[in-house]
């Protein structure tokens, strides 16, 4: 088993990574939670494959368990769904001595995490991510949130879990689209911090070879994120590097109402576009965007921006959380594995965006 200790100001917590870890989940939860009642929040897709299994495993370890199933998809990361979850928690008479398990992908982890952070002013949380994107990124670092109609993750909090349990075998039930979606975030880690990881990803011959070594890839990505989070827990400095490709990516998701492109696909286009901009500005090594393009093609991720309305994108970007005072932080890379934050005056954003969207 791989393990990583994330040292946060609100308390350290472990990340455990092991093939088959779900089978041991009852015993593992007992090690960190001495209470009796557990609420599992999951989505309709995960529930079909693993819903009954996780309930049985937890009950087998003596826990009284409840389950809340939300509709799969980004639309569940909303106040409407959040209120439904709150109602269920009240129906179950959940109190601050109980615990919530977020069992699903990024949407479930973010929304259930936000519910845990806010219901009764805070209930303990465990993350059990089931998608590659959630395993390498969204389940780690304590960011929880819901979307607003005008933008993604605009209402949220920093709320660290008691533990994160990652079973890479759960990825075997993912279809190729969702696996590739997660690879968008994996590629991001290589691009911003680890050229060796990036080069390793370029060498995998097929999906089977990738999945054979996926536990090591997850461990590498989680280690990178843990180090960054420890240095900048509240996302005011270095942690912004994790948003490489996300400013444009979130805008693309929003523009197409979260229906046409997945998060990883949108971030992929954002990474290529922002890297091409860096080359045009003379601050990114020439040829880097072509390298990004090659790896995106390898993992069946889009790279070219679709036709989008510049003004609509500008409106979305104006609400971006990386806007601070009169400037915005763009994440650029000098070369593969070397990233930095570039402050751009808000008055110049339109000029930069016109270079990207052309």
Coordinates of C-alpha atoms in Angstrom, one line a residue:
X1 CA 0.0 0.0 0.0
X2 CA 1.2 3.5 -0.8
X3 CA 0.5 6.1 1.8
X4 CA 1.0 9.9 1.9
X5 CA 0.5 12.2 4.9
X6 CA -0.9 15.6 4.0
X7 CA 0.0 18.1 6.7
X8 CA -2.7 20.7 6.9
X9 CA -3.2 23.5 9.4
X10 CA -6.5 22.1 10.4
X11 CA -4.9 18.7 11.0
X12 CA -3.0 16.1 9.0
X13 CA -4.7 13.3 7.2
X14 CA -3.6 10.2 5.2
X15 CA -4.0 9.2 1.6
X16 CA -4.0 5.4 1.1
X17 CA -3.5 3.9 -2.4
X18 CA -3.9 0.1 -2.9
X19 CA -5.4 -2.2 -5.5
X20 CA -8.4 -3.9 -3.9
X21 CA -8.6 -1.4 -1.0
X22 CA -12.4 -1.2 -1.3
X23 CA -12.6 -4.8 0.0
X24 CA -10.9 -3.6 3.2
X25 CA -12.8 -0.4 3.7
X26 CA -14.7 -1.4 6.8
X27 CA -11.6 -2.2 8.7
X28 CA -9.7 0.8 7.4
X29 CA -12.5 3.2 8.4
X30 CA -12.6 1.7 11.9
X31 CA -9.0 2.7 12.4
X32 CA -9.8 6.4 12.0
X33 CA -13.5 6.7 13.0
X34 CA -14.7 5.5 16.4
X35 CA -18.4 6.4 15.9
X36 CA -21.1 4.1 14.6
X37 CA -23.2 5.9 11.9
X38 CA -22.0 6.5 8.3
X39 CA -23.7 8.3 5.5
X40 CA -22.5 7.3 2.0
X41 CA -23.1 9.9 -0.7
X42 CA -22.7 8.5 -4.2
X43 CA -24.1 9.0 -7.7
X44 CA -26.4 6.9 -9.9
X45 CA -23.5 5.4 -12.0
X46 CA -21.3 4.4 -9.1
X47 CA -24.3 3.1 -7.1
X48 CA -25.1 0.7 -10.0
X49 CA -21.6 -0.9 -9.7
X50 CA -20.6 -0.5 -6.1
X51 CA -23.5 0.9 -4.1
X52 CA -24.6 -2.2 -2.4
X53 CA -21.1 -3.5 -2.1
X54 CA -19.8 -0.6 0.0
X55 CA -22.9 -0.6 2.2
X56 CA -22.5 -4.4 2.9
X57 CA -18.8 -3.9 3.6
X58 CA -19.4 -1.1 6.1
X59 CA -22.3 -3.0 7.8
X60 CA -20.1 -6.0 8.0
X61 CA -17.7 -4.0 10.2
X62 CA -20.5 -3.0 12.5
X63 CA -21.5 0.4 11.2
X64 CA -25.0 1.6 10.9
X65 CA -25.1 2.9 7.3
X66 CA -27.3 5.2 5.2
X67 CA -27.0 6.0 1.5
X68 CA -27.8 9.1 -0.5
X69 CA -27.8 8.7 -4.3
X70 CA -27.7 11.7 -6.6
X71 CA -27.9 11.9 -10.3
X72 CA -24.6 11.4 -12.1
X73 CA -23.2 14.5 -13.8
X74 CA -22.1 18.1 -13.3
X75 CA -25.7 19.3 -12.8
X76 CA -25.7 17.6 -9.4
X77 CA -23.0 19.9 -8.2
X78 CA -25.7 22.5 -7.4
X79 CA -27.6 24.1 -4.6
X80 CA -30.7 22.2 -5.7
X81 CA -28.9 18.9 -5.1
X82 CA -27.2 20.2 -2.0
X83 CA -30.6 21.0 -0.4
X84 CA -31.8 17.5 -1.2
X85 CA -28.8 16.1 0.5
X86 CA -29.3 18.3 3.6
X87 CA -32.9 17.1 3.8
X88 CA -31.8 13.4 3.7
X89 CA -29.2 14.1 6.4
X90 CA -32.0 15.6 8.6
X91 CA -34.3 12.6 7.8
X92 CA -31.5 10.3 9.0
X93 CA -31.0 12.4 12.1
X94 CA -27.3 12.8 11.4
X95 CA -25.4 14.7 14.1
X96 CA -21.9 16.0 14.5
X97 CA -20.6 12.7 15.8
X98 CA -21.4 11.0 12.6
X99 CA -19.4 10.9 9.4
X100 CA -20.1 11.4 5.6
X101 CA -18.3 9.3 3.0
X102 CA -18.1 10.9 -0.4
X103 CA -18.0 7.8 -2.8
X104 CA -17.7 8.9 -6.4
X105 CA -16.0 11.1 -8.8
X106 CA -15.2 14.8 -8.6
X107 CA -18.8 16.0 -8.6
X108 CA -19.8 13.8 -5.6
X109 CA -16.5 14.6 -3.8
X110 CA -17.0 18.3 -4.2
X111 CA -20.7 18.5 -3.5
X112 CA -20.8 15.9 -0.6
X113 CA -17.6 17.5 0.8
X114 CA -19.3 20.9 0.8
X115 CA -22.4 19.3 2.5
X116 CA -20.1 17.9 5.2
X117 CA -18.3 21.2 5.7
X118 CA -21.6 23.2 6.1
X119 CA -24.2 20.9 7.6
X120 CA -24.4 21.5 11.4
X121 CA -21.3 23.7 10.8
X122 CA -19.2 20.6 10.0
X123 CA -19.3 16.9 10.0
X124 CA -16.3 14.6 9.5
X125 CA -15.6 13.5 6.0
X126 CA -13.9 10.6 4.2
X127 CA -13.2 10.7 0.5
X128 CA -13.3 7.5 -1.6
X129 CA -12.8 8.7 -5.2
X130 CA -13.9 6.3 -8.0
X131 CA -12.6 8.1 -11.1
X132 CA -9.1 8.8 -12.2
X133 CA -9.7 12.6 -12.1
X134 CA -10.9 12.4 -8.5
X135 CA -8.2 10.0 -7.5
X136 CA -5.3 12.2 -8.7
X137 CA -6.8 15.6 -8.1
X138 CA -10.2 16.6 -6.7
X139 CA -10.3 14.3 -3.6
X140 CA -6.9 15.6 -2.4
X141 CA -6.4 19.0 -0.9
X142 CA -9.6 19.8 0.8
X143 CA -11.3 22.0 -1.8
X144 CA -15.1 21.5 -1.7
X145 CA -17.7 23.4 -3.7
X146 CA -20.9 23.7 -5.7
X147 CA -21.4 25.6 -9.0
X148 CA -23.5 28.6 -9.7
X149 CA -25.3 29.2 -13.0
X150 CA -22.7 31.9 -13.7
X151 CA -19.6 29.8 -13.0
X152 CA -18.0 26.7 -11.7
X153 CA -16.9 26.3 -8.0
X154 CA -18.0 29.8 -7.1
X155 CA -19.3 28.8 -3.7
X156 CA -17.0 26.6 -1.7
X157 CA -14.7 26.0 1.2
X158 CA -11.5 24.4 2.3
X159 CA -12.4 21.3 4.3
X160 CA -9.9 18.6 4.9
X161 CA -11.1 15.0 5.1
X162 CA -10.2 12.5 7.8
X163 CA -8.7 10.3 5.1
X164 CA -8.7 9.5 1.4
X165 CA -8.9 5.9 0.3
X166 CA -8.0 5.2 -3.3
X167 CA -8.5 1.8 -5.0
X168 CA -7.1 1.9 -8.5
X169 CA -9.1 -1.2 -9.4
X170 CA -12.2 0.9 -9.4
X171 CA -10.9 2.4 -12.6
X172 CA -11.5 -0.9 -14.5
X173 CA -15.2 0.0 -14.8
X174 CA -14.5 3.4 -16.3
X175 CA -15.2 3.7 -20.0
X176 CA -12.5 5.2 -22.2
X177 CA -14.0 8.7 -22.2
X178 CA -13.8 9.0 -18.4
X179 CA -10.4 7.4 -18.2
X180 CA -9.1 10.0 -20.8
X181 CA -10.9 12.7 -18.8
X182 CA -8.7 11.9 -15.8
X183 CA -5.6 11.7 -18.0
X184 CA -6.1 15.4 -18.7
X185 CA -5.3 16.1 -15.0
X186 CA -2.5 13.5 -14.9
X187 CA -0.9 15.2 -17.9
X188 CA -1.2 18.6 -16.1
X189 CA 0.9 17.3 -13.2
X190 CA 3.7 16.3 -15.5
X191 CA 3.5 19.6 -17.4
X192 CA 3.7 21.8 -14.3
X193 CA 6.0 19.8 -12.0
X194 CA 7.4 16.5 -13.3
X195 CA 9.0 16.0 -16.7
X196 CA 9.8 12.4 -15.8
X197 CA 6.1 11.7 -15.3
X198 CA 5.3 13.4 -18.6
X199 CA 7.9 11.4 -20.5
X200 CA 6.6 8.2 -18.9
X201 CA 3.1 8.9 -20.1
X202 CA 4.4 9.4 -23.6
X203 CA 5.9 5.9 -23.6
X204 CA 2.8 3.8 -22.6
X205 CA 1.8 1.7 -25.6
X206 CA -1.8 1.1 -24.8
X207 CA -4.5 1.3 -22.2
X208 CA -3.6 -2.0 -20.6
X209 CA 0.0 -0.8 -20.0
X210 CA -1.2 2.4 -18.5
X211 CA -3.6 0.7 -16.1
X212 CA -0.9 -1.8 -15.1
X213 CA 1.1 1.1 -13.6
X214 CA -1.7 3.4 -12.7
X215 CA -1.2 3.0 -8.9
X216 CA 2.3 4.5 -9.3
X217 CA 0.9 7.3 -11.5
X218 CA -1.8 8.1 -8.9
X219 CA 0.8 8.1 -6.1
X220 CA 3.1 10.5 -8.0
X221 CA 0.2 12.9 -8.8
X222 CA -1.1 12.8 -5.2
X223 CA 2.5 13.4 -3.9
X224 CA 2.9 16.5 -6.1
X225 CA -0.4 17.9 -5.0
X226 CA 0.2 17.1 -1.3
X227 CA 3.5 19.0 -1.4
X228 CA 1.9 22.0 -3.1
X229 CA -1.1 22.0 -0.7
X230 CA 1.2 21.9 2.3
X231 CA 3.1 24.9 1.0
X232 CA -0.1 26.9 0.1
X233 CA -3.2 25.4 1.8
X234 CA -5.5 28.3 1.0
X235 CA -4.6 28.8 -2.6
X236 CA -3.1 32.2 -2.5
X237 CA 0.2 31.4 -4.1
X238 CA 1.9 28.2 -5.4
X239 CA -1.3 26.2 -5.3
X240 CA -2.5 28.2 -8.2
X241 CA -0.1 26.2 -10.4
X242 CA -2.6 23.4 -10.2
X243 CA -4.9 25.5 -12.3
X244 CA -2.8 25.2 -15.4
X245 CA -5.3 25.1 -18.3
X246 CA -8.2 25.6 -16.0
X247 CA -9.0 29.3 -16.6
X248 CA -9.8 28.5 -20.3
X249 CA -11.1 25.0 -19.4
X250 CA -13.7 26.2 -16.9
X251 CA -14.8 28.9 -19.4
X252 CA -15.3 26.2 -22.1
X253 CA -17.3 24.0 -19.8
X254 CA -19.5 26.9 -18.8
X255 CA -20.0 28.1 -22.4
X256 CA -21.3 24.7 -23.4
X257 CA -23.4 24.3 -20.3
X258 CA -21.2 21.4 -19.0
X259 CA -22.7 19.2 -21.7
X260 CA -20.3 19.0 -24.7
X261 CA -16.9 18.6 -23.0
X262 CA -15.8 16.9 -19.8
X263 CA -13.6 18.7 -17.3
X264 CA -10.5 16.9 -18.5
X265 CA -11.3 17.6 -22.1
X266 CA -11.8 21.3 -21.4
X267 CA -8.6 21.5 -19.4
X268 CA -6.7 19.8 -22.2
X269 CA -7.7 22.5 -24.6
X270 CA -6.9 25.1 -22.0
X271 CA -3.4 23.7 -21.5
X272 CA -2.6 23.7 -25.2
X273 CA -4.0 27.2 -25.7
X274 CA -2.3 28.9 -22.8
X275 CA 1.0 27.2 -23.7
X276 CA 0.7 28.5 -27.2
X277 CA 0.1 31.9 -25.8
X278 CA 3.3 31.6 -23.7
X279 CA 5.3 30.9 -26.8
X280 CA 3.8 33.9 -28.6
X281 CA 4.8 36.0 -25.6
X282 CA 8.3 34.7 -25.7
X283 CA 8.2 33.2 -22.1
X284 CA 7.6 29.5 -23.0
X285 CA 10.2 27.4 -24.9
X286 CA 9.2 27.1 -28.5
X287 CA 7.9 23.7 -29.3
X288 CA 6.4 23.1 -25.9
X289 CA 2.8 23.6 -27.2
X290 CA 3.5 21.0 -29.9
X291 CA 4.6 18.6 -27.2
X292 CA 1.5 19.2 -25.2
X293 CA -0.6 18.7 -28.4
X294 CA 1.2 15.3 -29.0
X295 CA 0.4 13.9 -25.6
X296 CA -3.2 15.1 -25.8
X297 CA -3.7 13.3 -29.1
X298 CA -2.1 10.2 -27.6
X299 CA -4.7 10.1 -24.9
X300 CA -7.6 11.0 -27.2
X301 CA -8.1 14.5 -25.7
X302 CA -9.0 17.5 -27.8
X303 CA -6.4 20.3 -28.2
X304 CA -7.9 22.9 -30.6
X305 CA -10.4 25.3 -29.2
X306 CA -14.0 25.0 -30.5
X307 CA -15.8 28.0 -31.9
X308 CA -16.7 30.1 -28.9
X309 CA -18.0 33.6 -28.2
X310 CA -15.2 35.8 -27.0
X311 CA -17.5 38.1 -25.0
X312 CA -19.1 35.2 -23.3
X313 CA -15.8 33.7 -22.4
X314 CA -14.6 37.1 -21.0
X315 CA -17.7 37.3 -18.8
X316 CA -17.0 33.8 -17.4
X317 CA -13.3 34.6 -16.8
X318 CA -14.2 37.9 -15.0
X319 CA -15.6 35.7 -12.2
X320 CA -12.6 33.4 -12.0
X321 CA -11.3 32.8 -8.5
X322 CA -7.8 33.6 -9.6
X323 CA -8.7 37.3 -10.0
X324 CA -7.1 39.2 -7.2
X325 CA -7.6 43.0 -6.9
X326 CA -6.9 44.5 -10.3
X327 CA -5.0 41.6 -11.7
X328 CA -5.5 38.0 -12.8
X329 CA -3.1 35.1 -12.4
X330 CA -2.4 33.1 -15.5
X331 CA -0.6 29.8 -15.1
X332 CA 2.1 29.3 -17.7
X333 CA 5.0 26.9 -18.3
X334 CA 8.6 27.7 -19.3
X335 CA 9.1 24.1 -20.4
X336 CA 7.7 20.7 -19.5
X337 CA 7.9 20.3 -15.7
X338 CA 8.5 24.0 -15.0
X339 CA 5.5 26.3 -14.3
X340 CA 5.0 29.7 -13.0
X341 CA 2.4 32.3 -12.2
X342 CA 2.1 35.4 -14.4
X343 CA 0.1 38.4 -13.1
X344 CA -1.8 40.2 -15.9
X345 CA -3.6 43.5 -15.3
X346 CA -7.3 43.1 -15.8
X347 CA -7.4 45.9 -18.4
X348 CA -5.1 43.7 -20.6
X349 CA -7.0 40.4 -20.2
X350 CA -9.0 41.1 -23.4
X351 CA -5.9 41.5 -25.5
X352 CA -4.5 38.2 -24.1
X353 CA -7.8 36.4 -24.7
X354 CA -7.9 37.6 -28.3
X355 CA -4.5 36.0 -28.8
X356 CA -5.8 32.7 -27.5
X357 CA -9.3 32.7 -29.1
X358 CA -8.5 33.4 -32.8

